[in-house]
Amino acid sequence: MTAEFAVQGLGIRALAEEYGTPLFLYDGAALRRRASDLRELLHPRLEVFFSLKANPNISICALLHSQGARAEVSSMTELRTAVRAGVEPRDIVFLGPGKSRAEITACLELGIYAIICESFGELELIDEVAARLGVTAPVALRVNPAFAVKGSGLTMGGKPRQFGIDEAQLMEHAPLAGRHRHLRLMGVQVYLGTRILSEETVVRNTERILELAPRVAGHHGFELEMVDIGGGLGVAYFDGERDLDLALLAKGLNPLLDAFGERHPGTRLVMELGRYLVAESGTYVVRVRYAKTSLGENFAVTDGGTNHHMAAVGIGSFVKRNYPIRLLSRTGAPADETWNVTGPLCTPNDTLCKRAALPALREGDLLGVERSGAYGPSASPVLFLGHGHPAEVLVDEGRAHLIREPDTADDLMRKQRLHRPSGSVTG
Ligand SMILES: *Cc1c(COP(=O)(O)O)cnc(C)c1O
């Protein structure tokens, strides 16, 4: 087995035999490396919070936490996952535009660091829940800033959005501090977009957020205990994209954080990262079931697709572009053919990659869709056609660990209730 087709010396073919396919395979060394690069290069005052949305597996969260990452969560399940993974409540923030009373209650009972509030109406609800529990709720304001910054894959600010409170509304509003007896306003959060691949964009965003946050706190009369500068750092998936240069980013970012830190020595500085922490570590491993041709094109029909990896399929994107994919089961074969790699679903959209350069494929081959550790099964329609969630395996310190059992048909049928109609015509 060459190193090319192994994770930390464990052959991918053997792992696929043992755990079955389709399979999400994570390299713990890659996760550790990402976390340590961030720690070593970015300003020591900047705390990295892992956005569980990108990969909600509890073992991934625990590994990142062991490397210093805190947690940013947006649902009851993510909150419980972070706590069970060992993240201290003082290192958890909860955000999301539609928080329920139950979620707010859980946050306050656990005593998490901050609830990031996204509307005036939510302030009232948090105050009411806190009053009932007899506690003071720590609340950061999510601001939809008046500026939009180009260079992000998906813009989240500077436009009409359901997220946060518009900067103008906030600055026109009478001071909020003291208006709610059970709230302690303590921070400001801004998140401008995802898949940012320009260092300069991140630096410019941060500069403006660090200017905005004290202005908001000053206007509303609260002490700035935390500024959450969002994040949205991207990774390169497609031809023509390049990865962020973390050293270059640090060169632009660190002086800003340093200057801010001097002016605000008691303020925690937070960055939320999902994709950037986990994407590179994951490979989606599928097996070719059938190799066929149609009207002159090659098709490899595999055992996984849209149902586990909607992002790679490109659903929701304007144009279908191919994630990096390669043959994992044989070495040395030249990539001198053109293949469509499709999944098992009964829809023509179920295409993992379109006209990709690959070696001649045959039944039983293993293919790996790389950089697949973020927004995989949890962001895909895993119930479509009833295949369910795939297995997830983490290789850490040279050993493989099953960190998510695959769903079985029994699992998926368990919650259905059979109503047997009377008067069946089939007797
Ligand atoms: C989705 C999201 C994140 C994580 O985004 P990535 O691009 O995966 O890093 C962080 N913060 C907020 C508010 C989000 O909505």
mmCIF file of N, CA and C and ligand atoms in Angstrom, residues 51 53-54 72 95 142 156 189 191 194-195 232-233 272-276 375, ligand 1:
data_model
loop_
_atom_site.group_PDB
_atom_site.id
_atom_site.type_symbol
_atom_site.label_atom_id
_atom_site.label_comp_id
_atom_site.label_asym_id
_atom_site.label_seq_id
_atom_site.Cartn_x
_atom_site.Cartn_y
_atom_site.Cartn_z
ATOM 1 N N SER A 51 -17.686 26.147 14.638
ATOM 2 C CA SER A 51 -19.107 26.182 14.274
ATOM 3 C C SER A 51 -19.566 24.761 13.972
ATOM 4 N N LYS A 53 -22.201 23.576 12.998
ATOM 5 C CA LYS A 53 -22.990 23.451 11.777
ATOM 6 C C LYS A 53 -22.199 22.776 10.661
ATOM 7 N N ALA A 54 -20.894 23.052 10.588
ATOM 8 C CA ALA A 54 -20.092 22.518 9.479
ATOM 9 C C ALA A 54 -19.877 21.017 9.599
ATOM 10 N N GLU A 72 -19.358 27.143 18.817
ATOM 11 C CA GLU A 72 -20.463 28.023 18.408
ATOM 12 C C GLU A 72 -21.569 27.097 17.922
ATOM 13 N N LEU A 95 -26.046 30.940 18.611
ATOM 14 C CA LEU A 95 -26.626 31.944 17.712
ATOM 15 C C LEU A 95 -27.610 31.294 16.763
ATOM 16 N N ARG A 142 -26.066 40.596 17.549
ATOM 17 C CA ARG A 142 -25.593 40.342 16.190
ATOM 18 C C ARG A 142 -26.019 41.512 15.326
ATOM 19 N N MET A 156 -23.824 37.502 3.896
ATOM 20 C CA MET A 156 -24.734 37.412 5.032
ATOM 21 C C MET A 156 -25.000 38.780 5.649
ATOM 22 N N GLN A 189 -21.467 40.767 17.717
ATOM 23 C CA GLN A 189 -21.051 39.755 16.746
ATOM 24 C C GLN A 189 -21.448 40.216 15.358
ATOM 25 N N TYR A 191 -21.189 38.533 11.307
ATOM 26 C CA TYR A 191 -20.755 37.444 10.420
ATOM 27 C C TYR A 191 -21.134 37.829 9.004
ATOM 28 N N THR A 194 -19.595 33.371 3.945
ATOM 29 C CA THR A 194 -18.848 32.116 4.014
ATOM 30 C C THR A 194 -18.000 31.945 2.755
ATOM 31 N N ARG A 195 -17.100 31.010 2.774
ATOM 32 C CA ARG A 195 -16.248 30.665 1.614
ATOM 33 C C ARG A 195 -15.405 31.838 1.136
ATOM 34 N N GLY A 232 -15.844 32.818 8.365
ATOM 35 C CA GLY A 232 -16.201 32.495 6.985
ATOM 36 C C GLY A 232 -15.000 32.165 6.113
ATOM 37 N N LEU A 233 -13.876 31.796 6.746
ATOM 38 C CA LEU A 233 -12.690 31.455 5.953
ATOM 39 C C LEU A 233 -12.979 30.243 5.076
ATOM 40 N N GLU A 272 -15.352 32.667 14.584
ATOM 41 C CA GLU A 272 -16.133 31.430 14.402
ATOM 42 C C GLU A 272 -15.676 30.759 13.124
ATOM 43 N N LEU A 273 -15.258 29.513 13.222
ATOM 44 C CA LEU A 273 -14.825 28.809 12.018
ATOM 45 C C LEU A 273 -15.472 27.425 11.933
ATOM 46 N N GLY A 274 -16.057 27.156 10.789
ATOM 47 C CA GLY A 274 -16.597 25.827 10.532
ATOM 48 C C GLY A 274 -15.774 25.151 9.452
ATOM 49 N N ARG A 275 -16.101 25.517 8.213
ATOM 50 C CA ARG A 275 -15.466 24.892 7.047
ATOM 51 C C ARG A 275 -13.939 24.847 7.148
ATOM 52 N N TYR A 276 -13.344 25.970 7.557
ATOM 53 C CA TYR A 276 -11.891 26.051 7.527
ATOM 54 C C TYR A 276 -11.241 25.019 8.451
ATOM 55 N N TYR A 375 -19.951 20.322 5.847
ATOM 56 C CA TYR A 375 -21.253 20.369 5.165
ATOM 57 C C TYR A 375 -21.485 19.121 4.325
HETATM 58 C C1 LIG B 1 -22.460 29.067 9.063
HETATM 59 C C2 LIG B 1 -21.933 30.015 10.036
HETATM 60 C C3 LIG B 1 -20.608 29.891 10.499
HETATM 61 C C4 LIG B 1 -19.644 28.887 9.949
HETATM 62 O O1 LIG B 1 -19.347 29.208 8.627
HETATM 63 P P1 LIG B 1 -18.098 28.606 7.863
HETATM 64 O O2 LIG B 1 -18.099 29.312 6.562
HETATM 65 O O3 LIG B 1 -18.333 27.139 7.727
HETATM 66 O O4 LIG B 1 -16.884 28.870 8.674
HETATM 67 C C5 LIG B 1 -20.176 30.788 11.454
HETATM 68 N N1 LIG B 1 -20.993 31.751 11.938
HETATM 69 C C6 LIG B 1 -22.258 31.900 11.515
HETATM 70 C C7 LIG B 1 -23.099 32.962 12.062
HETATM 71 C C8 LIG B 1 -22.778 31.040 10.541
HETATM 72 O O5 LIG B 1 -24.025 31.200 10.111
#
